[in-house]
Amino acid sequence: MLKPNGGSPAVGPPGARHARSGGLPAIASAGEYRPRPAVTGPRGADHRARRHRRRLHPAADPAADPSGSASTTPSPSATPSPPPPPPQDIELTLLAAGDVLTHKAVNESATGADGIDYSPLLSGIDPWVAGADLALCHLEVPVAPPGVAPSGYPVFRAPGEIVRDLGEQGWDGCSTASNHAADGGYDALAATLDAFDKAGMGHVGTARDKQEARGAQFYELDRDGRTVTIAHLSATYGLNGLEPPRGTWSVDIIDPARIARQARAARAAGADLVVASLHDGVEYDTEPTDHQRAAIRALARSRQIDLVIGHHAHVPQPVERLSGGPEGDGMWVAYGLGNLLSNQGADCCVPASAVGLLMVADIVQPLRDAPGSPVSAGRRPLSTARRATACEAPATPSRGRTAPSSRPPSSRSAS
């Protein structure tokens, strides 16, 4: 169940929360799903362990006579242990960002004497990523398979370092269904997912086999003895005229009825919250298209999706709360978050393509909800003028762009 939790919109990086478990639940819904790889790994998992600390409530040790022997003077009675703190509502933050596009200029900017490193281009948003409980990115381009040189627009094959560096920054997973998902054929599609697995990150929207295609990506977040399970789905409007590399199962195409079935199966498998990333719209148009609105309204009417995150337009689009959603309490949608990393701007496209947004969703599981019951979430996404902070990125094309850039407001601090 999704309900706004009130209060003023968040205007700074989400505060750091508690530790997250890396394991994912096994999915076995009528034989349709199989477990995706656990979201752990030698790179991204270490970063996440540093930025999320488990909240402990140790009881004070009783006072005692240090001598351990009897005394003729009266000794004070032992101080009783304080009672454990009462259970609290669980509060989480979900962070989402715009498209990651490795244009040639971006790759050149990331290349130095020691190799390719995108971290300096991404570093302006470190506080935002570090402060989120769950951070979901959108990699619009496939990774170049072994033995194939990377390439930029119009047929993308990204250096594998982009996935490594997203994981090291702290992103937990990415959606991968996009109009460029088939640019490099099956080998690039598989190389992309292999790179996510190596980085310890989740992924959804493209698949290496039919079984993988049927499953949502699950994320478990453990808090004070309770677990909130978030499922992530992803789909695209098309593939720039290409065919899916190994059949329709290899790239998820937007079909609201199918997405609703996937969400329903994810809830049956234990998901408390279901998020769908949709790659749709018209490039450089700040208004959602009729196709976007129709597909998203159908998802709202299905009452299976809690939050829709939009991509593809390369410019910011509105955030709305639609009627419908789980239990009829509404469904939030960010139609488009613009670009996170790209070489777009006024010189090639439109000025707004140099601007991206970070969306922060505040999720609350009230104490009254027993474990396993639906999550009640109030989201204050940072997106449009009323509820968003969007910072323009550097404007030098040869340096690449990352957006939102550096220095977010500091009314809330990250660890």
mmCIF file of C-alpha atoms in Angstrom:
data_model
loop_
_atom_site.group_PDB
_atom_site.id
_atom_site.type_symbol
_atom_site.label_atom_id
_atom_site.label_comp_id
_atom_site.label_asym_id
_atom_site.label_seq_id
_atom_site.Cartn_x
_atom_site.Cartn_y
_atom_site.Cartn_z
ATOM 1 C CA MET A 1 0.000 0.000 0.000
ATOM 2 C CA LEU A 2 1.433 3.362 -0.993
ATOM 3 C CA LYS A 3 0.593 6.536 0.839
ATOM 4 C CA PRO A 4 2.407 9.873 0.975
ATOM 5 C CA ASN A 5 3.873 10.154 4.450
ATOM 6 C CA GLY A 6 3.573 13.918 4.629
ATOM 7 C CA GLY A 7 6.161 16.488 5.457
ATOM 8 C CA SER A 8 8.132 18.744 3.183
ATOM 9 C CA PRO A 9 9.966 17.447 0.134
ATOM 10 C CA ALA A 10 13.473 16.182 0.720
ATOM 11 C CA VAL A 11 16.045 18.608 -0.643
ATOM 12 C CA GLY A 12 19.342 16.897 0.085
ATOM 13 C CA PRO A 13 20.996 13.506 -0.126
ATOM 14 C CA PRO A 14 18.990 10.807 1.630
ATOM 15 C CA GLY A 15 20.341 9.981 5.059
ATOM 16 C CA ALA A 16 22.259 6.747 5.458
ATOM 17 C CA ARG A 17 20.215 3.927 6.909
ATOM 18 C CA HIS A 18 21.061 0.448 8.149
ATOM 19 C CA ALA A 19 22.937 -2.523 6.747
ATOM 20 C CA ARG A 20 21.496 -4.424 3.851
ATOM 21 C CA SER A 21 21.653 -8.132 3.319
ATOM 22 C CA GLY A 22 23.161 -9.127 0.006
ATOM 23 C CA GLY A 23 21.080 -12.253 -0.611
ATOM 24 C CA LEU A 24 18.032 -12.459 -2.812
ATOM 25 C CA PRO A 25 15.031 -14.697 -2.261
ATOM 26 C CA ALA A 26 14.635 -17.738 -4.445
ATOM 27 C CA ILE A 27 11.824 -17.219 -6.925
ATOM 28 C CA ALA A 28 9.713 -20.261 -7.662
ATOM 29 C CA SER A 29 6.260 -19.127 -8.719
ATOM 30 C CA ALA A 30 4.582 -21.957 -10.601
ATOM 31 C CA GLY A 31 7.933 -22.786 -12.174
ATOM 32 C CA GLU A 32 8.124 -19.401 -13.893
ATOM 33 C CA TYR A 33 11.052 -17.821 -12.077
ATOM 34 C CA ARG A 34 14.519 -18.756 -11.029
ATOM 35 C CA PRO A 35 16.680 -16.844 -8.580
ATOM 36 C CA ARG A 36 18.833 -14.100 -10.069
ATOM 37 C CA PRO A 37 22.399 -13.801 -8.788
ATOM 38 C CA ALA A 38 22.715 -12.404 -5.284
ATOM 39 C CA VAL A 39 23.514 -8.706 -5.105
ATOM 40 C CA THR A 40 26.928 -9.157 -3.512
ATOM 41 C CA GLY A 41 30.417 -9.008 -4.884
ATOM 42 C CA PRO A 42 34.015 -8.012 -4.285
ATOM 43 C CA ARG A 43 33.604 -4.428 -5.501
ATOM 44 C CA GLY A 44 30.195 -2.814 -5.055
ATOM 45 C CA ALA A 45 29.343 -4.883 -1.988
ATOM 46 C CA ASP A 46 32.365 -3.524 -0.117
ATOM 47 C CA HIS A 47 31.283 0.044 -0.879
ATOM 48 C CA ARG A 48 27.751 -0.639 0.277
ATOM 49 C CA ALA A 49 29.007 -2.250 3.487
ATOM 50 C CA ARG A 50 30.903 0.929 4.282
ATOM 51 C CA ARG A 51 28.040 3.319 3.690
ATOM 52 C CA HIS A 52 25.312 1.312 5.441
ATOM 53 C CA ARG A 53 25.798 0.431 9.068
ATOM 54 C CA ARG A 54 23.574 -1.830 11.074
ATOM 55 C CA ARG A 55 21.843 -0.028 13.910
ATOM 56 C CA LEU A 56 22.571 -1.820 17.167
ATOM 57 C CA HIS A 57 20.918 -1.309 20.538
ATOM 58 C CA PRO A 58 23.342 -2.863 23.045
ATOM 59 C CA ALA A 59 22.104 -3.168 26.597
ATOM 60 C CA ALA A 60 24.224 -1.506 29.273
ATOM 61 C CA ASP A 61 26.228 -3.881 31.441
ATOM 62 C CA PRO A 62 25.005 -4.022 35.049
ATOM 63 C CA ALA A 63 27.261 -2.343 37.571
ATOM 64 C CA ALA A 64 29.258 -4.766 39.674
ATOM 65 C CA ASP A 65 31.763 -4.758 42.534
ATOM 66 C CA PRO A 66 35.127 -4.872 40.717
ATOM 67 C CA SER A 67 36.779 -6.714 43.610
ATOM 68 C CA GLY A 68 34.390 -9.603 43.395
ATOM 69 C CA SER A 69 34.462 -9.993 47.224
ATOM 70 C CA ALA A 70 32.119 -9.167 50.067
ATOM 71 C CA SER A 71 32.315 -5.717 51.646
ATOM 72 C CA THR A 72 31.270 -4.436 55.050
ATOM 73 C CA THR A 73 29.901 -1.271 53.503
ATOM 74 C CA PRO A 74 26.557 -1.368 51.765
ATOM 75 C CA SER A 75 26.904 -1.622 48.040
ATOM 76 C CA PRO A 76 24.443 0.015 45.720
ATOM 77 C CA SER A 77 22.061 -2.258 43.939
ATOM 78 C CA ALA A 78 22.977 -3.153 40.374
ATOM 79 C CA THR A 79 21.704 -0.777 37.728
ATOM 80 C CA PRO A 80 19.077 -2.622 35.735
ATOM 81 C CA SER A 81 19.501 -2.906 31.995
ATOM 82 C CA PRO A 82 17.428 -0.379 30.126
ATOM 83 C CA PRO A 83 14.481 -1.841 28.300
ATOM 84 C CA PRO A 84 14.964 -2.365 24.580
ATOM 85 C CA PRO A 85 13.736 0.517 22.478
ATOM 86 C CA PRO A 86 10.207 0.153 21.201
ATOM 87 C CA PRO A 87 9.879 -1.032 17.589
ATOM 88 C CA GLN A 88 9.731 1.797 15.093
ATOM 89 C CA ASP A 89 8.411 2.299 11.610
ATOM 90 C CA ILE A 90 10.939 1.195 9.011
ATOM 91 C CA GLU A 91 12.073 4.076 6.813
ATOM 92 C CA LEU A 92 14.026 3.521 3.596
ATOM 93 C CA THR A 93 15.116 5.636 0.672
ATOM 94 C CA LEU A 94 15.210 4.530 -2.962
ATOM 95 C CA LEU A 95 17.344 6.553 -5.368
ATOM 96 C CA ALA A 96 16.943 6.490 -9.156
ATOM 97 C CA ALA A 97 18.772 8.415 -11.876
ATOM 98 C CA GLY A 98 18.625 9.083 -15.607
ATOM 99 C CA ASP A 99 20.227 7.443 -18.614
ATOM 100 C CA VAL A 100 23.869 6.356 -18.682
ATOM 101 C CA LEU A 101 25.156 6.876 -22.244
ATOM 102 C CA THR A 102 28.816 6.261 -23.005
ATOM 103 C CA HIS A 103 29.295 8.568 -25.976
ATOM 104 C CA LYS A 104 32.746 8.695 -27.553
ATOM 105 C CA ALA A 105 33.591 11.971 -25.802
ATOM 106 C CA VAL A 106 32.581 10.497 -22.455
ATOM 107 C CA ASN A 107 34.844 7.487 -23.007
ATOM 108 C CA GLU A 108 37.726 9.749 -24.017
ATOM 109 C CA SER A 109 37.203 11.878 -20.927
ATOM 110 C CA ALA A 110 37.299 8.765 -18.737
ATOM 111 C CA THR A 111 40.507 7.451 -20.308
ATOM 112 C CA GLY A 112 43.865 8.232 -18.727
ATOM 113 C CA ALA A 113 47.338 6.837 -18.376
ATOM 114 C CA ASP A 114 46.115 4.090 -16.060
ATOM 115 C CA GLY A 115 43.166 3.058 -18.210
ATOM 116 C CA ILE A 116 39.464 3.875 -18.178
ATOM 117 C CA ASP A 117 37.883 5.274 -15.018
ATOM 118 C CA TYR A 118 34.444 6.910 -15.006
ATOM 119 C CA SER A 119 34.543 7.625 -11.273
ATOM 120 C CA PRO A 120 35.667 11.274 -11.619
ATOM 121 C CA LEU A 121 32.749 11.942 -13.974
ATOM 122 C CA LEU A 122 30.308 10.398 -11.512
ATOM 123 C CA SER A 123 31.805 11.725 -8.291
ATOM 124 C CA GLY A 124 29.551 14.783 -8.051
ATOM 125 C CA ILE A 125 26.661 12.614 -6.924
ATOM 126 C CA ASP A 126 28.604 10.475 -4.421
ATOM 127 C CA PRO A 127 26.681 11.871 -1.395
ATOM 128 C CA TRP A 128 23.339 11.026 -2.969
ATOM 129 C CA VAL A 129 24.288 7.461 -3.819
ATOM 130 C CA ALA A 130 25.989 6.903 -0.468
ATOM 131 C CA GLY A 131 22.910 8.065 1.423
ATOM 132 C CA ALA A 132 20.371 5.791 -0.285
ATOM 133 C CA ASP A 133 19.270 2.420 1.013
ATOM 134 C CA LEU A 134 18.640 1.187 -2.524
ATOM 135 C CA ALA A 135 20.156 2.892 -5.581
ATOM 136 C CA LEU A 136 18.899 1.904 -9.053
ATOM 137 C CA CYS A 137 20.563 3.165 -12.223
ATOM 138 C CA HIS A 138 19.672 2.779 -15.911
ATOM 139 C CA LEU A 139 22.398 1.574 -18.276
ATOM 140 C CA GLU A 140 21.033 2.383 -21.716
ATOM 141 C CA VAL A 141 23.924 0.830 -23.638
ATOM 142 C CA PRO A 142 25.348 -2.703 -23.798
ATOM 143 C CA VAL A 143 28.925 -3.569 -22.908
ATOM 144 C CA ALA A 144 31.400 -4.531 -25.638
ATOM 145 C CA PRO A 145 32.041 -8.289 -25.530
ATOM 146 C CA PRO A 146 35.603 -9.601 -25.227
ATOM 147 C CA GLY A 147 37.673 -8.903 -28.330
ATOM 148 C CA VAL A 148 35.333 -6.172 -29.616
ATOM 149 C CA ALA A 149 36.357 -2.522 -29.498
ATOM 150 C CA PRO A 150 34.027 -0.142 -27.650
ATOM 151 C CA SER A 151 31.979 2.272 -29.748
ATOM 152 C CA GLY A 152 29.671 5.234 -29.193
ATOM 153 C CA TYR A 153 26.663 6.627 -30.998
ATOM 154 C CA PRO A 154 24.846 5.402 -33.054
ATOM 155 C CA VAL A 155 25.684 1.757 -32.267
ATOM 156 C CA PHE A 156 26.853 1.594 -28.673
ATOM 157 C CA ARG A 157 29.249 -0.894 -27.148
ATOM 158 C CA ALA A 158 30.443 0.482 -23.832
ATOM 159 C CA PRO A 159 33.713 -0.280 -22.072
ATOM 160 C CA GLY A 160 33.069 -2.724 -19.253
ATOM 161 C CA GLU A 161 34.569 -0.261 -16.782
ATOM 162 C CA ILE A 162 31.299 1.682 -16.742
ATOM 163 C CA VAL A 163 29.590 -1.164 -14.873
ATOM 164 C CA ARG A 164 32.547 -1.595 -12.540
ATOM 165 C CA ASP A 165 32.553 2.098 -11.666
ATOM 166 C CA LEU A 166 28.791 2.300 -11.138
ATOM 167 C CA GLY A 167 29.116 -0.592 -8.708
ATOM 168 C CA GLU A 168 32.043 1.001 -6.919
ATOM 169 C CA GLN A 169 30.087 4.226 -6.519
ATOM 170 C CA GLY A 170 27.412 2.246 -4.711
ATOM 171 C CA TRP A 171 24.613 1.597 -7.200
ATOM 172 C CA ASP A 172 22.896 -1.651 -6.260
ATOM 173 C CA GLY A 173 21.525 -2.498 -9.686
ATOM 174 C CA CYS A 174 20.474 -1.175 -13.077
ATOM 175 C CA SER A 175 17.642 -1.580 -15.528
ATOM 176 C CA THR A 176 18.950 -2.618 -18.968
ATOM 177 C CA ALA A 177 15.933 -2.672 -21.312
ATOM 178 C CA SER A 178 16.405 0.166 -23.810
ATOM 179 C CA ASN A 179 16.260 0.947 -27.510
ATOM 180 C CA HIS A 180 20.026 0.269 -27.643
ATOM 181 C CA ALA A 181 19.899 -3.088 -25.832
ATOM 182 C CA ALA A 182 20.385 -5.031 -29.092
ATOM 183 C CA ASP A 183 23.115 -2.762 -30.545
ATOM 184 C CA GLY A 184 25.848 -5.348 -30.043
ATOM 185 C CA GLY A 185 23.781 -8.486 -30.545
ATOM 186 C CA TYR A 186 23.566 -11.334 -28.085
ATOM 187 C CA ASP A 187 27.279 -11.349 -27.228
ATOM 188 C CA ALA A 188 27.153 -7.740 -26.020
ATOM 189 C CA LEU A 189 23.900 -8.351 -24.160
ATOM 190 C CA ALA A 190 25.461 -11.306 -22.339
ATOM 191 C CA ALA A 191 28.688 -9.388 -21.672
ATOM 192 C CA THR A 192 26.638 -6.624 -20.044
ATOM 193 C CA LEU A 193 24.938 -8.977 -17.621
ATOM 194 C CA ASP A 194 28.195 -10.791 -16.937
ATOM 195 C CA ALA A 195 29.718 -7.431 -15.993
ATOM 196 C CA PHE A 196 26.869 -6.729 -13.566
ATOM 197 C CA ASP A 197 27.295 -10.147 -11.992
ATOM 198 C CA LYS A 198 31.037 -9.536 -11.572
ATOM 199 C CA ALA A 199 30.362 -6.163 -9.967
ATOM 200 C CA GLY A 200 27.872 -7.681 -7.534
ATOM 201 C CA MET A 201 24.975 -5.668 -8.944
ATOM 202 C CA GLY A 202 21.408 -6.574 -9.834
ATOM 203 C CA HIS A 203 20.034 -6.219 -13.367
ATOM 204 C CA VAL A 204 16.709 -6.598 -15.114
ATOM 205 C CA GLY A 205 15.220 -5.963 -18.564
ATOM 206 C CA THR A 206 17.492 -8.160 -20.682
ATOM 207 C CA ALA A 207 18.302 -11.829 -20.272
ATOM 208 C CA ARG A 208 20.765 -14.509 -21.317
ATOM 209 C CA ASP A 209 18.167 -17.288 -21.359
ATOM 210 C CA LYS A 210 14.428 -17.806 -21.072
ATOM 211 C CA GLN A 211 14.485 -18.603 -17.381
ATOM 212 C CA GLU A 212 16.353 -15.424 -16.516
ATOM 213 C CA ALA A 213 13.898 -13.426 -18.627
ATOM 214 C CA ARG A 214 10.943 -14.404 -16.473
ATOM 215 C CA GLY A 215 12.273 -13.186 -13.161
ATOM 216 C CA ALA A 216 12.146 -9.821 -11.457
ATOM 217 C CA GLN A 217 15.290 -8.606 -9.736
ATOM 218 C CA PHE A 218 14.785 -8.738 -5.976
ATOM 219 C CA TYR A 219 16.510 -6.650 -3.305
ATOM 220 C CA GLU A 220 16.203 -7.488 0.391
ATOM 221 C CA LEU A 221 16.753 -4.757 2.972
ATOM 222 C CA ASP A 222 16.970 -5.935 6.579
ATOM 223 C CA ARG A 223 15.990 -3.485 9.292
ATOM 224 C CA ASP A 224 15.591 -4.167 13.028
ATOM 225 C CA GLY A 225 14.712 -7.805 12.542
ATOM 226 C CA ARG A 226 12.353 -7.121 9.648
ATOM 227 C CA THR A 227 12.955 -7.457 5.916
ATOM 228 C CA VAL A 228 11.573 -5.253 3.167
ATOM 229 C CA THR A 229 11.758 -6.919 -0.242
ATOM 230 C CA ILE A 230 11.704 -4.712 -3.345
ATOM 231 C CA ALA A 231 11.219 -6.175 -6.830
ATOM 232 C CA HIS A 232 12.456 -4.391 -9.943
ATOM 233 C CA LEU A 233 11.101 -4.826 -13.494
ATOM 234 C CA SER A 234 12.208 -3.172 -16.746
ATOM 235 C CA ALA A 235 10.980 -2.881 -20.350
ATOM 236 C CA THR A 236 11.516 -0.759 -23.474
ATOM 237 C CA TYR A 237 9.302 0.535 -26.280
ATOM 238 C CA GLY A 238 11.526 -1.016 -28.990
ATOM 239 C CA LEU A 239 15.019 -1.651 -30.348
ATOM 240 C CA ASN A 240 15.575 0.942 -33.074
ATOM 241 C CA GLY A 241 14.250 -1.466 -35.694
ATOM 242 C CA LEU A 242 16.465 -4.373 -34.622
ATOM 243 C CA GLU A 243 15.190 -7.752 -33.540
ATOM 244 C CA PRO A 244 15.788 -9.102 -30.044
ATOM 245 C CA PRO A 245 19.087 -11.031 -30.244
ATOM 246 C CA ARG A 246 17.760 -14.465 -29.262
ATOM 247 C CA GLY A 247 14.006 -14.110 -29.498
ATOM 248 C CA THR A 248 11.464 -11.954 -27.732
ATOM 249 C CA TRP A 249 12.541 -13.199 -24.302
ATOM 250 C CA SER A 250 16.027 -11.597 -24.550
ATOM 251 C CA VAL A 251 14.756 -8.003 -24.226
ATOM 252 C CA ASP A 252 11.573 -7.058 -22.401
ATOM 253 C CA ILE A 253 9.258 -4.974 -24.602
ATOM 254 C CA ILE A 254 6.588 -2.817 -22.962
ATOM 255 C CA ASP A 255 3.389 -4.804 -22.546
ATOM 256 C CA PRO A 256 1.366 -3.566 -19.549
ATOM 257 C CA ALA A 257 -0.527 -6.848 -19.148
ATOM 258 C CA ARG A 258 2.687 -8.868 -19.056
ATOM 259 C CA ILE A 259 4.379 -6.419 -16.679
ATOM 260 C CA ALA A 260 1.361 -6.638 -14.373
ATOM 261 C CA ARG A 261 1.607 -10.444 -14.422
ATOM 262 C CA GLN A 262 5.300 -10.236 -13.583
ATOM 263 C CA ALA A 263 4.544 -7.875 -10.712
ATOM 264 C CA ARG A 264 1.792 -10.129 -9.409
ATOM 265 C CA ALA A 265 4.176 -13.104 -9.469
ATOM 266 C CA ALA A 266 6.831 -11.036 -7.692
ATOM 267 C CA ARG A 267 4.384 -10.176 -4.906
ATOM 268 C CA ALA A 268 3.429 -13.831 -4.599
ATOM 269 C CA ALA A 269 7.149 -14.592 -4.232
ATOM 270 C CA GLY A 270 7.495 -12.131 -1.353
ATOM 271 C CA ALA A 271 7.906 -8.636 -2.785
ATOM 272 C CA ASP A 272 6.552 -5.854 -0.580
ATOM 273 C CA LEU A 273 7.142 -3.150 -3.180
ATOM 274 C CA VAL A 274 7.329 -3.416 -6.991
ATOM 275 C CA VAL A 275 9.159 -0.842 -9.127
ATOM 276 C CA ALA A 276 9.020 -0.764 -12.938
ATOM 277 C CA SER A 277 11.536 1.063 -15.140
ATOM 278 C CA LEU A 278 10.134 1.946 -18.575
ATOM 279 C CA HIS A 279 12.266 3.154 -21.495
ATOM 280 C CA ASP A 280 9.741 5.101 -23.553
ATOM 281 C CA GLY A 281 8.770 8.467 -24.986
ATOM 282 C CA VAL A 282 10.110 10.867 -27.617
ATOM 283 C CA GLU A 283 13.675 12.108 -27.330
ATOM 284 C CA TYR A 284 14.117 15.730 -26.169
ATOM 285 C CA ASP A 285 10.386 16.189 -25.490
ATOM 286 C CA THR A 286 9.615 17.200 -21.913
ATOM 287 C CA GLU A 287 5.995 16.054 -22.224
ATOM 288 C CA PRO A 288 5.111 12.352 -21.962
ATOM 289 C CA THR A 289 3.676 10.819 -25.117
ATOM 290 C CA ASP A 290 0.256 9.226 -25.425
ATOM 291 C CA HIS A 291 1.971 5.829 -25.494
ATOM 292 C CA GLN A 292 3.780 6.554 -22.237
ATOM 293 C CA ARG A 293 0.624 7.730 -20.510
ATOM 294 C CA ALA A 294 -1.503 4.844 -21.771
ATOM 295 C CA ALA A 295 0.988 2.175 -20.712
ATOM 296 C CA ILE A 296 1.568 3.726 -17.286
ATOM 297 C CA ARG A 297 -2.138 4.246 -16.613
ATOM 298 C CA ALA A 298 -2.705 0.590 -17.453
ATOM 299 C CA LEU A 299 -0.082 -0.336 -14.858
ATOM 300 C CA ALA A 300 -1.769 1.913 -12.310
ATOM 301 C CA ARG A 301 -5.113 0.244 -13.008
ATOM 302 C CA SER A 302 -3.530 -3.186 -12.541
ATOM 303 C CA ARG A 303 -2.859 -2.287 -8.890
ATOM 304 C CA GLN A 304 0.384 -4.248 -8.977
ATOM 305 C CA ILE A 305 3.019 -1.515 -9.410
ATOM 306 C CA ASP A 306 4.043 0.938 -6.697
ATOM 307 C CA LEU A 307 6.412 3.191 -8.629
ATOM 308 C CA VAL A 308 7.302 3.747 -12.306
ATOM 309 C CA ILE A 309 10.681 5.219 -13.282
ATOM 310 C CA GLY A 310 10.908 6.588 -16.828
ATOM 311 C CA HIS A 311 13.841 6.875 -19.231
ATOM 312 C CA HIS A 312 14.730 7.592 -22.893
ATOM 313 C CA ALA A 313 13.649 11.217 -23.484
ATOM 314 C CA HIS A 314 17.072 12.537 -22.305
ATOM 315 C CA VAL A 315 15.302 15.534 -20.735
ATOM 316 C CA PRO A 316 13.416 15.807 -17.451
ATOM 317 C CA GLN A 317 9.722 14.943 -17.586
ATOM 318 C CA PRO A 318 6.995 15.374 -14.935
ATOM 319 C CA VAL A 319 6.347 13.389 -11.791
ATOM 320 C CA GLU A 320 2.708 12.512 -11.074
ATOM 321 C CA ARG A 321 0.682 10.467 -8.640
ATOM 322 C CA LEU A 322 -1.970 8.505 -10.521
ATOM 323 C CA SER A 323 -5.085 6.881 -9.165
ATOM 324 C CA GLY A 324 -4.992 3.107 -8.833
ATOM 325 C CA GLY A 325 -1.893 1.377 -7.582
ATOM 326 C CA PRO A 326 -1.779 -1.362 -4.931
ATOM 327 C CA GLU A 327 -4.932 -1.338 -2.799
ATOM 328 C CA GLY A 328 -6.136 1.697 -4.751
ATOM 329 C CA ASP A 329 -3.902 4.115 -2.843
ATOM 330 C CA GLY A 330 -2.222 5.607 -5.901
ATOM 331 C CA MET A 331 0.883 4.985 -7.992
ATOM 332 C CA TRP A 332 3.760 7.422 -8.433
ATOM 333 C CA VAL A 333 5.439 7.862 -11.815
ATOM 334 C CA ALA A 334 8.517 9.820 -12.850
ATOM 335 C CA TYR A 335 7.987 9.904 -16.615
ATOM 336 C CA GLY A 336 11.612 10.757 -17.388
ATOM 337 C CA LEU A 337 14.740 11.523 -15.378
ATOM 338 C CA GLY A 338 16.865 12.913 -18.195
ATOM 339 C CA ASN A 339 20.536 11.914 -18.419
ATOM 340 C CA LEU A 340 22.885 10.870 -15.662
ATOM 341 C CA LEU A 341 26.017 10.523 -17.812
ATOM 342 C CA SER A 342 26.196 11.582 -21.459
ATOM 343 C CA ASN A 343 27.701 14.019 -23.958
ATOM 344 C CA GLN A 344 24.388 15.597 -24.880
ATOM 345 C CA GLY A 345 23.555 19.271 -24.599
ATOM 346 C CA ALA A 346 22.561 22.323 -26.580
ATOM 347 C CA ASP A 347 25.349 21.834 -29.123
ATOM 348 C CA CYS A 348 23.927 18.535 -30.368
ATOM 349 C CA CYS A 349 20.413 18.261 -29.073
ATOM 350 C CA VAL A 350 18.507 20.595 -26.738
ATOM 351 C CA PRO A 351 19.744 22.481 -23.656
ATOM 352 C CA ALA A 352 17.640 20.359 -21.303
ATOM 353 C CA SER A 353 19.531 17.223 -22.348
ATOM 354 C CA ALA A 354 22.469 18.528 -20.278
ATOM 355 C CA VAL A 355 20.293 18.307 -17.170
ATOM 356 C CA GLY A 356 19.376 15.171 -15.282
ATOM 357 C CA LEU A 357 17.400 14.476 -12.142
ATOM 358 C CA LEU A 358 17.812 12.255 -9.138
ATOM 359 C CA MET A 359 14.557 10.879 -7.796
ATOM 360 C CA VAL A 360 14.421 10.035 -4.100
ATOM 361 C CA ALA A 361 11.543 7.847 -2.930
ATOM 362 C CA ASP A 362 10.934 7.773 0.819
ATOM 363 C CA ILE A 363 9.482 4.396 1.780
ATOM 364 C CA VAL A 364 7.865 3.727 5.144
ATOM 365 C CA GLN A 365 6.717 0.387 6.521
ATOM 366 C CA PRO A 366 4.520 1.296 9.517
ATOM 367 C CA LEU A 367 4.848 -0.666 12.721
ATOM 368 C CA ARG A 368 1.257 -1.845 12.339
ATOM 369 C CA ASP A 369 2.262 -3.771 9.213
ATOM 370 C CA ALA A 370 3.482 -7.175 10.280
ATOM 371 C CA PRO A 371 6.389 -8.697 8.348
ATOM 372 C CA GLY A 372 5.195 -9.867 4.983
ATOM 373 C CA SER A 373 2.300 -7.444 4.765
ATOM 374 C CA PRO A 374 2.240 -4.716 2.106
ATOM 375 C CA VAL A 375 4.619 -1.823 2.541
ATOM 376 C CA SER A 376 3.135 1.616 3.020
ATOM 377 C CA ALA A 377 5.366 4.090 1.252
ATOM 378 C CA GLY A 378 5.323 7.831 0.925
ATOM 379 C CA ARG A 379 7.568 9.053 -1.863
ATOM 380 C CA ARG A 380 8.940 12.539 -2.165
ATOM 381 C CA PRO A 381 10.701 12.231 -5.532
ATOM 382 C CA LEU A 382 13.116 14.959 -6.521
ATOM 383 C CA SER A 383 12.019 15.614 -10.048
ATOM 384 C CA THR A 384 10.000 18.610 -11.242
ATOM 385 C CA ALA A 385 10.274 22.207 -10.084
ATOM 386 C CA ARG A 386 7.964 21.783 -7.111
ATOM 387 C CA ARG A 387 9.618 18.680 -5.758
ATOM 388 C CA ALA A 388 13.026 18.440 -7.312
ATOM 389 C CA THR A 389 16.569 19.631 -7.301
ATOM 390 C CA ALA A 390 18.143 19.493 -10.766
ATOM 391 C CA CYS A 391 21.680 20.778 -11.193
ATOM 392 C CA GLU A 392 23.127 21.537 -14.610
ATOM 393 C CA ALA A 393 26.238 19.566 -15.476
ATOM 394 C CA PRO A 394 29.507 20.857 -16.967
ATOM 395 C CA ALA A 395 28.884 22.203 -20.451
ATOM 396 C CA THR A 396 32.121 21.185 -22.164
ATOM 397 C CA PRO A 397 31.257 18.436 -24.681
ATOM 398 C CA SER A 398 34.757 16.957 -24.774
ATOM 399 C CA ARG A 399 34.654 16.336 -21.034
ATOM 400 C CA GLY A 400 31.396 14.452 -20.982
ATOM 401 C CA ARG A 401 28.528 15.273 -18.666
ATOM 402 C CA THR A 402 27.151 13.911 -15.478
ATOM 403 C CA ALA A 403 23.883 15.177 -14.062
ATOM 404 C CA PRO A 404 22.752 16.076 -11.481
ATOM 405 C CA SER A 405 26.200 17.412 -10.731
ATOM 406 C CA SER A 406 28.099 18.145 -7.556
ATOM 407 C CA ARG A 407 26.935 19.983 -4.464
ATOM 408 C CA PRO A 408 23.410 18.843 -3.661
ATOM 409 C CA PRO A 409 21.651 20.768 -0.878
ATOM 410 C CA SER A 410 22.844 19.709 2.550
ATOM 411 C CA SER A 411 19.759 19.797 4.742
ATOM 412 C CA ARG A 412 20.177 16.044 5.234
ATOM 413 C CA SER A 413 23.589 14.472 5.535
ATOM 414 C CA ALA A 414 24.952 11.220 4.193
ATOM 415 C CA SER A 415 27.401 9.016 6.013
#
